[in-house]
Coordinates of C-alpha atoms and ligand atoms in Angstrom, one line a residue:
X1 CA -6.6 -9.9 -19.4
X2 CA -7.9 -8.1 -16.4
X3 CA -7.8 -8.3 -12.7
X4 CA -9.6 -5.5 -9.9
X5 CA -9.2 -4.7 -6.8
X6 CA -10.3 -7.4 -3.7
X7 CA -14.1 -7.0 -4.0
X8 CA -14.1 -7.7 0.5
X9 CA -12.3 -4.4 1.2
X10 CA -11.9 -6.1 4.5
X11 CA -11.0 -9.3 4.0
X12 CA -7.6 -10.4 5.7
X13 CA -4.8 -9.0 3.2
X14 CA -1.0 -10.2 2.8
X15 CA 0.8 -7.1 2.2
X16 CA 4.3 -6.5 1.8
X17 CA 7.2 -4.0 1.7
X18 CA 10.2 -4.8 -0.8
X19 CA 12.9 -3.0 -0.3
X20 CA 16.5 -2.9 -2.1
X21 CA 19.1 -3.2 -0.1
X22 CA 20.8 -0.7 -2.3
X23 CA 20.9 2.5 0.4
X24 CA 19.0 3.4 3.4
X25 CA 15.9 3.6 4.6
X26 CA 14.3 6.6 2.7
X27 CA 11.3 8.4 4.2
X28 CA 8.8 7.5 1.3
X29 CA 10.1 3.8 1.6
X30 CA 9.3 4.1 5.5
X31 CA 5.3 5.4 4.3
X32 CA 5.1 2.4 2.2
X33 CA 6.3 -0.2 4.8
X34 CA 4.2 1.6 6.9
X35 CA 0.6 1.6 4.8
X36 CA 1.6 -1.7 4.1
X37 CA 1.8 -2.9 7.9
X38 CA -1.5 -0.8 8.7
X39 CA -3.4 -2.8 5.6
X40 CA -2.6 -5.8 7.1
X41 CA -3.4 -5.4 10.8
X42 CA -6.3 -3.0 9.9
X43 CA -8.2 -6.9 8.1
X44 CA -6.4 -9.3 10.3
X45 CA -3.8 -10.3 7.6
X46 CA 0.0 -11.0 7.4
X47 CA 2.9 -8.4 6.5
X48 CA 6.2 -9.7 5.1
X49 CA 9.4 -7.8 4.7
X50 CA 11.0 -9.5 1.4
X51 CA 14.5 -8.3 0.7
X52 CA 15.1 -7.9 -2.7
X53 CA 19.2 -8.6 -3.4
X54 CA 19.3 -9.6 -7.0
X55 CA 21.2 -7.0 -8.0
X56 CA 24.7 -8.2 -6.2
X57 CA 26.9 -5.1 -7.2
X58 CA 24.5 -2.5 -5.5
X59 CA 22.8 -4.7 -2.3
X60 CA 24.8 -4.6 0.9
X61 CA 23.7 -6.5 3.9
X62 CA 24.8 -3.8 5.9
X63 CA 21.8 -2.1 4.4
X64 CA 19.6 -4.9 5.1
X65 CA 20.2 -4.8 8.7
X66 CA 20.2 -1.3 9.0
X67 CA 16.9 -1.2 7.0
X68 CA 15.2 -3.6 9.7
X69 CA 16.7 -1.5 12.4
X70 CA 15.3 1.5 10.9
X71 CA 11.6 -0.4 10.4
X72 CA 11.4 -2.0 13.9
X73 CA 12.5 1.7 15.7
X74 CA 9.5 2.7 13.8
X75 CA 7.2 0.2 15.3
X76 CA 7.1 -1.4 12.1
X77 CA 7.3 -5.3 12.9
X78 CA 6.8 -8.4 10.0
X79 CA 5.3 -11.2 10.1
X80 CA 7.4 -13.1 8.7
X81 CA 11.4 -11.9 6.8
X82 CA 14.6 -12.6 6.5
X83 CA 15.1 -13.4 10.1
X84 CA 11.6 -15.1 10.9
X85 CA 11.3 -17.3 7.8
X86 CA 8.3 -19.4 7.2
X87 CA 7.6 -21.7 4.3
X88 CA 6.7 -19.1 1.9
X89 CA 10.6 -18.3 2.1
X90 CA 13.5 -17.7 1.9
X91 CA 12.6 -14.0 2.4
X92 CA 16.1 -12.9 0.8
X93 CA 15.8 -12.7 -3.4
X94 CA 19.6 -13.7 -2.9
X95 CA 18.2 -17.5 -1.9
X96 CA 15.4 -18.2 -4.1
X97 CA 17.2 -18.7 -7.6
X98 CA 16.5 -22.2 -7.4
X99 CA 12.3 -21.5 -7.3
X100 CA 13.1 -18.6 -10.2
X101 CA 15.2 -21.3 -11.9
X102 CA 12.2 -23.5 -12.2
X103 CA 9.9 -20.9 -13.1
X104 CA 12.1 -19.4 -15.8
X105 CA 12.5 -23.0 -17.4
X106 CA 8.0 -23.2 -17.3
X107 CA 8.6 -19.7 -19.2
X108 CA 11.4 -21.6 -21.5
X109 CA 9.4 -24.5 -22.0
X110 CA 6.4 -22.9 -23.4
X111 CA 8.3 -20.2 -25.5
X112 CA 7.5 -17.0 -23.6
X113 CA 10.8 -16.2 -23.4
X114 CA 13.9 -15.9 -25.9
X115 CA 17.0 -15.5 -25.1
X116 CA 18.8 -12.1 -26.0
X117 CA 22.4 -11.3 -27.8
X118 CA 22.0 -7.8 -28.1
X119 CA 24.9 -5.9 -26.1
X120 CA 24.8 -3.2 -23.7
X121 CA 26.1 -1.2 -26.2
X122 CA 23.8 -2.3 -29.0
X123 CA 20.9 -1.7 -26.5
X124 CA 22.3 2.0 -25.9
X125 CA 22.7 3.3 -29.3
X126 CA 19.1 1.6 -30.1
X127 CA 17.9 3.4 -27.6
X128 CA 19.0 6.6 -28.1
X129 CA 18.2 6.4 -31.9
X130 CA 14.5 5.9 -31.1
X131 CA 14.8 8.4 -28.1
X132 CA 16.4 11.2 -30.8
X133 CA 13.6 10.5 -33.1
X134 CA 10.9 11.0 -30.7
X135 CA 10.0 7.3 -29.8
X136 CA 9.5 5.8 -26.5
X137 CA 12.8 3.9 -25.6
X138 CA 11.3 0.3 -26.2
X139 CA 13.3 -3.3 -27.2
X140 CA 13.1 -3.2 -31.0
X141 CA 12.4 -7.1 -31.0
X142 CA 16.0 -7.8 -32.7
X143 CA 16.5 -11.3 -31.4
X144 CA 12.7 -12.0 -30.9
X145 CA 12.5 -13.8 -33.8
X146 CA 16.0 -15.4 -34.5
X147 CA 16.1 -18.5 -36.4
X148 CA 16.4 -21.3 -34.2
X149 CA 20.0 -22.9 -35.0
X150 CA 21.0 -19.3 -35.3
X151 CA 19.9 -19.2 -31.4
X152 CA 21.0 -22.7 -31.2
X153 CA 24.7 -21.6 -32.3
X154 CA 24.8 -18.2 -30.4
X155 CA 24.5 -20.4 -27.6
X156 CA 26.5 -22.9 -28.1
X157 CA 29.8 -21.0 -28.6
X158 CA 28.7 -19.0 -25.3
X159 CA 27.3 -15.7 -26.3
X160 CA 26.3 -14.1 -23.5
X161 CA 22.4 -14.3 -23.4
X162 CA 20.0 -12.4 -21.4
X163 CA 16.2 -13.9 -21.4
X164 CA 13.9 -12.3 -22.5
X165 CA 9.4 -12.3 -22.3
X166 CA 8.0 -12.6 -26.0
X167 CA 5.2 -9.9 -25.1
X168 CA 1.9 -10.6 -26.9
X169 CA 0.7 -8.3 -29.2
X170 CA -2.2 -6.4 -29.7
X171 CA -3.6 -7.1 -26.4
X172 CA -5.1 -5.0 -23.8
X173 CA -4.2 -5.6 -19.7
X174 CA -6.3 -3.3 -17.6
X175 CA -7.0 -3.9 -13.6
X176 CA -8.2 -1.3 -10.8
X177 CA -5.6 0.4 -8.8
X178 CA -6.4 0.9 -5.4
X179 CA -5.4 4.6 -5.5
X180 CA -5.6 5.7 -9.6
X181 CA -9.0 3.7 -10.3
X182 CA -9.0 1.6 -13.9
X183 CA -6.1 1.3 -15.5
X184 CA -5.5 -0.1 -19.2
X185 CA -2.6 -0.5 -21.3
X186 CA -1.9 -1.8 -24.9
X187 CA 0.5 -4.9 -24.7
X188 CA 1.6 -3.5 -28.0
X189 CA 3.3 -0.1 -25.7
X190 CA 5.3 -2.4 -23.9
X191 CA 8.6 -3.9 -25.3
X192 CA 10.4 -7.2 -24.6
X193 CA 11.9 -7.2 -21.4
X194 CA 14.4 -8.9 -19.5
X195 CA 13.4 -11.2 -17.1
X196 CA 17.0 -12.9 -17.1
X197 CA 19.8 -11.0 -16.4
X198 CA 22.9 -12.3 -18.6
X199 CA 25.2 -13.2 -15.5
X200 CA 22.2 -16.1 -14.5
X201 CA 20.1 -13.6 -12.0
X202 CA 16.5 -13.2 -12.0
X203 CA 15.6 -9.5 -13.2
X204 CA 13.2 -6.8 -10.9
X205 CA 10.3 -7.6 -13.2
X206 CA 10.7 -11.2 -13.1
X207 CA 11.2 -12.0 -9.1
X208 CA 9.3 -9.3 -7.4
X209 CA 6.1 -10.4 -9.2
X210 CA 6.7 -14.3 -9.1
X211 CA 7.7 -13.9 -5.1
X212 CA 4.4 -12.0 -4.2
X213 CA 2.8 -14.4 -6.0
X214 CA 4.6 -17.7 -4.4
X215 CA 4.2 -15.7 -1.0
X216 CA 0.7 -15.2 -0.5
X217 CA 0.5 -11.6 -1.4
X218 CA -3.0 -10.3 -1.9
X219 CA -2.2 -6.6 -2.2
X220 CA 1.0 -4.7 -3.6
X221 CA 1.0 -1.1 -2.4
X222 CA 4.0 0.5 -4.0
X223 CA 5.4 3.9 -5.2
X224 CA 3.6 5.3 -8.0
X225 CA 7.0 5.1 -10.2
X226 CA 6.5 1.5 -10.2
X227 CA 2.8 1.5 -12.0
X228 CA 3.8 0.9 -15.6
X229 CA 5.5 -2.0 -14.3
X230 CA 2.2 -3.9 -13.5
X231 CA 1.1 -5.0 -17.0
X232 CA 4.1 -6.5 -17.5
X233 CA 4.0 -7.6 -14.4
X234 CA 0.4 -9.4 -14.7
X235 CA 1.8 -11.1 -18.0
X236 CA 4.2 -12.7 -16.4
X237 CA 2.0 -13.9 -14.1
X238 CA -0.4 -15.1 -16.6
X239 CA 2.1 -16.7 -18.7
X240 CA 3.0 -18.8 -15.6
X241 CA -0.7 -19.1 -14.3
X242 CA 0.4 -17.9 -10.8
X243 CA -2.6 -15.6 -8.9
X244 CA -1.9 -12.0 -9.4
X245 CA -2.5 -9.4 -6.4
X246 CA -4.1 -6.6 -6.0
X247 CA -2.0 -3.1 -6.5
X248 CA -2.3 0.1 -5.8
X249 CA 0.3 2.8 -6.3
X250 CA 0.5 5.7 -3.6
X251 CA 1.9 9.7 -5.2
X252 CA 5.4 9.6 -4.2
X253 CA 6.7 12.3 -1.6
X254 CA 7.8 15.3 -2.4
X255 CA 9.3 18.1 -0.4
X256 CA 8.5 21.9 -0.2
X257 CA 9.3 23.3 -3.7
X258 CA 7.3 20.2 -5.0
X259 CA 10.4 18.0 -6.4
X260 CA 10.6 14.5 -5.4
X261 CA 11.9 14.0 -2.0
X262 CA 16.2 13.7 -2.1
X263 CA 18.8 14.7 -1.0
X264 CA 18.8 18.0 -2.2
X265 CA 16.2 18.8 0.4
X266 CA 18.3 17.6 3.2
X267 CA 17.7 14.6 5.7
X268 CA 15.5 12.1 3.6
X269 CA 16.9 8.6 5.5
X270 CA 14.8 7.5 9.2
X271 CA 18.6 6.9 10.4
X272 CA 19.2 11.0 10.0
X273 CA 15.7 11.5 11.7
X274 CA 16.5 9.4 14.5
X275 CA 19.9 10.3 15.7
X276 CA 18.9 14.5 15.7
X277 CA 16.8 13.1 18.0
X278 CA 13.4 12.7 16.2
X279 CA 10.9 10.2 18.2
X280 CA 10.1 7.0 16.1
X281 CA 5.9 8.4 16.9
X282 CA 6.7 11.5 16.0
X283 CA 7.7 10.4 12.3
X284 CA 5.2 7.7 11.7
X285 CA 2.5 10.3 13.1
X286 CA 3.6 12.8 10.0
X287 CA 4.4 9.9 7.2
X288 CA 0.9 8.0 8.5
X289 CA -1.0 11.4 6.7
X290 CA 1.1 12.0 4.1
X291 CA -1.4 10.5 1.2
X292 CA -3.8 9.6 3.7
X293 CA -6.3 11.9 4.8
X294 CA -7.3 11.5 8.4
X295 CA -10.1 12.4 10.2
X296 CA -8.5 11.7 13.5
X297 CA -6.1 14.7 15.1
X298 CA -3.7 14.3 18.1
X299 CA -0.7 11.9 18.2
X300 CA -2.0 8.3 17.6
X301 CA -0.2 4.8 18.5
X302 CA 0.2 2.2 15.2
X303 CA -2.9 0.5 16.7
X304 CA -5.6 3.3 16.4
X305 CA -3.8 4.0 12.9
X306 CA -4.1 0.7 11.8
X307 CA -7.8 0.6 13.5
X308 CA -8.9 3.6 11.2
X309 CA -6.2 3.1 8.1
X310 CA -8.7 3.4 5.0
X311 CA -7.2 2.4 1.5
X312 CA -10.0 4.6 0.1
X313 CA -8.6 7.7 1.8
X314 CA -5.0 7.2 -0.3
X315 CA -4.8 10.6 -2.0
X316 CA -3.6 10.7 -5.5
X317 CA -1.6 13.6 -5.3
X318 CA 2.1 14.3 -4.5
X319 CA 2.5 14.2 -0.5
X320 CA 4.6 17.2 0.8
X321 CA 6.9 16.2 3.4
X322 CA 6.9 18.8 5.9
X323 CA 9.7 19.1 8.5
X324 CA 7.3 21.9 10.3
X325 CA 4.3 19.7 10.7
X326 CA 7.0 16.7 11.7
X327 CA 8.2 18.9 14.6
X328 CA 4.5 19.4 15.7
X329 CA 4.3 16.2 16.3
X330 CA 7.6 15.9 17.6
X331 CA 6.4 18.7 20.2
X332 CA 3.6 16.4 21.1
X333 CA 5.8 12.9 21.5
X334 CA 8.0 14.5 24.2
X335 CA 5.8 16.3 26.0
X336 CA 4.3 12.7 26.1
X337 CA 7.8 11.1 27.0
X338 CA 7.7 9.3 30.9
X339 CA 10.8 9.7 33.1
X340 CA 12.6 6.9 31.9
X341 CA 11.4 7.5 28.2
X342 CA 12.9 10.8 28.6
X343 CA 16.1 10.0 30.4
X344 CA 16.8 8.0 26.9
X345 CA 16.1 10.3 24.8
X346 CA 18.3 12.8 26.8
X347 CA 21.3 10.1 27.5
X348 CA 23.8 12.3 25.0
X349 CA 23.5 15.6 26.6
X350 CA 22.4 14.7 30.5
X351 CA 26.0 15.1 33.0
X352 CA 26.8 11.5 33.8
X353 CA 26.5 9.7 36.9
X354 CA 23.4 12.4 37.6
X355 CA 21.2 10.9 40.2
X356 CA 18.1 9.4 39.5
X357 CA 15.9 12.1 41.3
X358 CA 17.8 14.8 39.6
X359 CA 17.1 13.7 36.3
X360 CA 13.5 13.3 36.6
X361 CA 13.3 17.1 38.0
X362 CA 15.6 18.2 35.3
X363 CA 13.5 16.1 32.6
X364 CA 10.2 17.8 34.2
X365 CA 11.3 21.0 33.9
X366 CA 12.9 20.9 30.1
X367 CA 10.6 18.6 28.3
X368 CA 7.8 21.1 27.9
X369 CA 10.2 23.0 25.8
X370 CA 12.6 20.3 23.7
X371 CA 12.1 19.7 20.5
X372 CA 15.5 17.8 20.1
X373 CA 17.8 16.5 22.8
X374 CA 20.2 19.2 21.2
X375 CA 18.3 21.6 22.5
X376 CA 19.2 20.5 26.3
X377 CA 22.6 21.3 26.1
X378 CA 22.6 24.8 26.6
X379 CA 20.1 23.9 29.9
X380 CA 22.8 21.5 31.5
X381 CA 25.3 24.2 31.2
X382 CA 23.1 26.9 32.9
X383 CA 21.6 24.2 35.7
X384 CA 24.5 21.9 36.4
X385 CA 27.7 24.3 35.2
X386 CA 29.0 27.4 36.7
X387 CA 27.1 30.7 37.2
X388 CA 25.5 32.1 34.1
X389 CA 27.1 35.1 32.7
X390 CA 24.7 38.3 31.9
X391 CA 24.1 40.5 29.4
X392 CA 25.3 43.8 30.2
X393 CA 21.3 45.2 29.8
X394 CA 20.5 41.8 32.4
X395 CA 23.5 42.9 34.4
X396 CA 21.7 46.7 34.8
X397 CA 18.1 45.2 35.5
X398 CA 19.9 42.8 38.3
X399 CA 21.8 45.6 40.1
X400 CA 18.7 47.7 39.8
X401 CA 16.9 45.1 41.8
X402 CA 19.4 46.3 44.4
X403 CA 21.3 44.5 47.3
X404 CA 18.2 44.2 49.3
X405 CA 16.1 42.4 47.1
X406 CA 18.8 39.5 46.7
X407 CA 19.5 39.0 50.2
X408 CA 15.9 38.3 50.7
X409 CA 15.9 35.7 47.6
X410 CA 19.5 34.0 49.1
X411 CA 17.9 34.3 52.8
X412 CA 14.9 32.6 51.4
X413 CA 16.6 30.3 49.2
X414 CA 18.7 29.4 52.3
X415 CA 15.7 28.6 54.3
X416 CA 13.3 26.8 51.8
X417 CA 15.6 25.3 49.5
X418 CA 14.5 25.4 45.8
X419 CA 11.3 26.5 46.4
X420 CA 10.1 29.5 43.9
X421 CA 7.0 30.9 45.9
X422 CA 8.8 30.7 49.0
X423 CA 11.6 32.8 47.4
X424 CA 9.4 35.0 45.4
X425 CA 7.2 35.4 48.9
X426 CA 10.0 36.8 50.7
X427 CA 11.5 38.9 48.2
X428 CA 7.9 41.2 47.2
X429 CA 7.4 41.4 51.3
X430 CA 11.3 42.8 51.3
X431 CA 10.5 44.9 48.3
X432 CA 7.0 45.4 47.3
X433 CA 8.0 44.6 43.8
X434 CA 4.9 42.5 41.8
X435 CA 4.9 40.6 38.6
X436 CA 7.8 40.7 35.8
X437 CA 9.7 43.2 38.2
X438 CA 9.7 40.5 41.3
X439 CA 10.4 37.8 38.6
X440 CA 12.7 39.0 36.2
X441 CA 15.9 39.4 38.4
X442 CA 15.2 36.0 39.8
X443 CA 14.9 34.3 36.3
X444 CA 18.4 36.7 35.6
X445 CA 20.8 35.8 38.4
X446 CA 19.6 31.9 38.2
X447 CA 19.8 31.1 34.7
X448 CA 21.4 34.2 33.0
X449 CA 18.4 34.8 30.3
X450 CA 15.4 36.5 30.4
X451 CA 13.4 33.4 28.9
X452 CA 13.4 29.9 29.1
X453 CA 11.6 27.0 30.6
X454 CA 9.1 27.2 33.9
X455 CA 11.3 29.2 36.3
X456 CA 9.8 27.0 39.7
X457 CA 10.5 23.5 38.0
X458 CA 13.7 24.7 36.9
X459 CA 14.8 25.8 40.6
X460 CA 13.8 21.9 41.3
X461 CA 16.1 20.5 39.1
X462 CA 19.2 23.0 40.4
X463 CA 22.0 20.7 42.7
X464 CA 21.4 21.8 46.6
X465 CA 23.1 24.9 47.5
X466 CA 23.1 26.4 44.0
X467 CA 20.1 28.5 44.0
X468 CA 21.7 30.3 47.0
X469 CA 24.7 30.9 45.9
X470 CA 23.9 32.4 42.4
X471 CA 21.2 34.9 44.6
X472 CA 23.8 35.8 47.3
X473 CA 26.4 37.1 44.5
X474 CA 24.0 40.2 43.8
X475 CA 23.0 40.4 47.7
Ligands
LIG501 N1 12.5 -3.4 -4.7 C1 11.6 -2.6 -5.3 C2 11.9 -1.1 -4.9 O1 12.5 -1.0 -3.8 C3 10.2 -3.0 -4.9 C4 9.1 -2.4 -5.6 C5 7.8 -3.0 -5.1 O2 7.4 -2.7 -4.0 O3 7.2 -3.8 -5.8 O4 11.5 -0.2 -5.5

């Protein structure tokens, strides 16, 4: 059997993103939703989020929710889930064992699948025999051909019974992959598997392939780890004559030492991302070219991505998640934040009950050099908070400046509010001092630091009365 790629690359495509519930949403799992959502709007097609809960000791609905919460911060809407069903649903694996019931019992009827005694322990020593021995781990067929009253009485006095597909032999299943070209495999590689589990519930194999097939789905793009499950996957499908998709299979992501993306590298979930403070275009900017070369630079919204999203530029080698090239991009979201954008993203660290006005100066002034909110704090402190203390090589350079040159700046300051030139003006007329040596003291006895954000926006953002008083305590 054999199946290819849609031959109209742009014809409309149902895609999909199939997450289990099992943890949270992990960074390469937020690439896939992603590709998936730009495949579909890039041909005018449908994306659907399908849960998949079968596995009731591991799926939490608190993960489900937070998943979607995750994927719509991102930008990253559906068509059509678990809360916007449609009549290819229920979009929850949790509600569709009836339609796996019916399918399973086709797959009964015309003997594709047996049912299995073996034991979890029986499975595990078998396994580790062929493993010590050099084999691929692979069902040895033990209850694949059982006698029929032998089956017959198994069942009868309740043996617990997985099901299991009857895998043809010596056949071949290739189809194209949309990233790694032709693929073939022997059928006679791939061992019996479960597509029953013993306590009634549909198994991975089984319901992730009949539901893309029940829902419309044209084309599976998935994790690469999942790409020896397609030919099982299309037999099942041809054994119950449902319409396989296309698939392709994107390099998973791996971080700087060239591991696959955990833990062990530090933050790997969106929720981590977004409370340090991480913009939602800043992340899908950096996951939108990892495994997708791009010819277009600069920050880009989901609708030029999905305008220029090209399957054929999915690279087949590992993607490097980068936290350096994230925070370029980062860099480039909040300079882009507006005033209210801004005030958001800056609710943790901003004073409360801060005026409106005062905000938007102190917003103006910082953004241009915030990466993360965190980065704020020490600002607030030094523009709202009490005077700045100084080094004691600042507190020399500020009472070398000399009395005179601060009661200029306060005089000034007095006059003209918070206006920099007008300060600066009055202070190289008292003083003849030019550049870094009329600056310098200034940026001291205002903020305390000898660097920091644009010293005139800055002085904007100060309450009334403050620039003065920090200028007059050197005067
Ligand atoms: N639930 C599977 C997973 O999260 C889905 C794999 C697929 O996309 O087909 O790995």
């Amino acid at each position: 059997m054999s199946t290819s790629a849609p031959s109209q690359p742009d014809a409309p495509l149902v895609t999909r993103f199939a997450p289990s519930p099992t943890g949270e949403l992990h960074l390469g799992n937020a690439r896939t939703a992603l590709f998936n959502l730009l495949l579909a709007r890039h041909t005018g097609g449908r994306f659907l989020l399908r849960v998949e809960d079968t596995d009731s000791e591991r799926s939490r609905e608190a993960h489900t929710q937070g998943m979607m919460a995750d994927l719509r911060w991102l930008g990253i809407e559906w068509d059509a889930g678990p809360d916007r069903e449609d009549d290819r649903g229920p979009y929850r694996q949790s509600q569709r064992g009836a339609l796996y019931a019916q399918e399973l019992a086709t797959l009964e009827s015309s003997g594709a699948v047996y049912p299995c005694f073996c034991t979890p322990l029986e499975l595990s020593l078998a396994r580790r025999t062929q493993l010590a021995a050099g084999k691929p781990p692979r069902y040895a067929g033990t209850c694949r051909e059982l006698a029929a009253p032998e089956r017959a009485r198994r069942l009868a006095a309740g043996t617990p019974a997985t099901l299991r597909f009857r895998v043809p032999r010596g056949e071949r299943i290739a189809f194209t992959d949309l990233v790694h070209g032709e693929q073939s495999f022997s059928s006679d590689d791939i061992g019996d598997f479960v597509v029953r589990r013993a306590d009634g519930t549909a198994a991975f194999f089984f319901s992730n392939a009949v539901d893309d097939a029940r829902m419309g789905v044209t084309l599976v793009l998935r994790g690469e780890d999942h790409l020896t499950n397609t030919p099982r996957q299309l037999l099942l499908l041809g054994a119950l004559a449902l319409p396989a998709p296309a698939y392709g299979h994107v390099a998973l992501l791996v971080g700087a030492d060239g591991a696959p993306l955990s833990k062990r590298h530090g933050a790997v979930s969106v929720r981590e991302y977004r409370e340090r403070g991480y913009l939602a275009e800043a992340l899908v900017n950096h996951l939108y070219r990892l495994g997708h070369s791009s010819a277009l630079h600069g920050l880009l919204t989901l609708e030029e991505m999905a305008r220029a999203f090209d399957a054929k530029h999915l690279g087949r080698a590992p993607a490097r998640f980068d936290e350096q090239q994230l925070q370029v991009w980062q860099k480039e979201a909040v300079h882009r934040l507006d005033a209210g954008a801004a005030r958001r993203w800056l609710t943790e660290v901003l004073p409360r009950g801060l005026e409106e006005h005062a905000v938007a100066a102190f917003t103006a002034a910082l953004l241009p050099n915030l990466l993360l909110p965190e980065d704020a704090r020490a600002w607030v402190e030094i523009v709202f908070g009490a005077p700045p203390p100084l080094e004691p090589e600042d507190a020399e350079l500020v009472r070398a400046a000399g009395p005179g040159y601060f009661a200029a700046a306060a005089a000034a300051a007095a006059r003209d509010g918070s206006d920099l030139p007008a300060i600066a003006g009055a202070v190289r007329a008292a003083t003849g001092r030019k550049g870094s040596e009329l600056y310098m003291p200034l940026r001291l006895a205002l903020t305390g630091r000898t660097h920091g954000p644009e010293l005139a926006p800055l002085l904007k953002a100060m309450p009334p009365g403050k620039a003065r008083e920090r200028l007059a305590r050197f005067a």
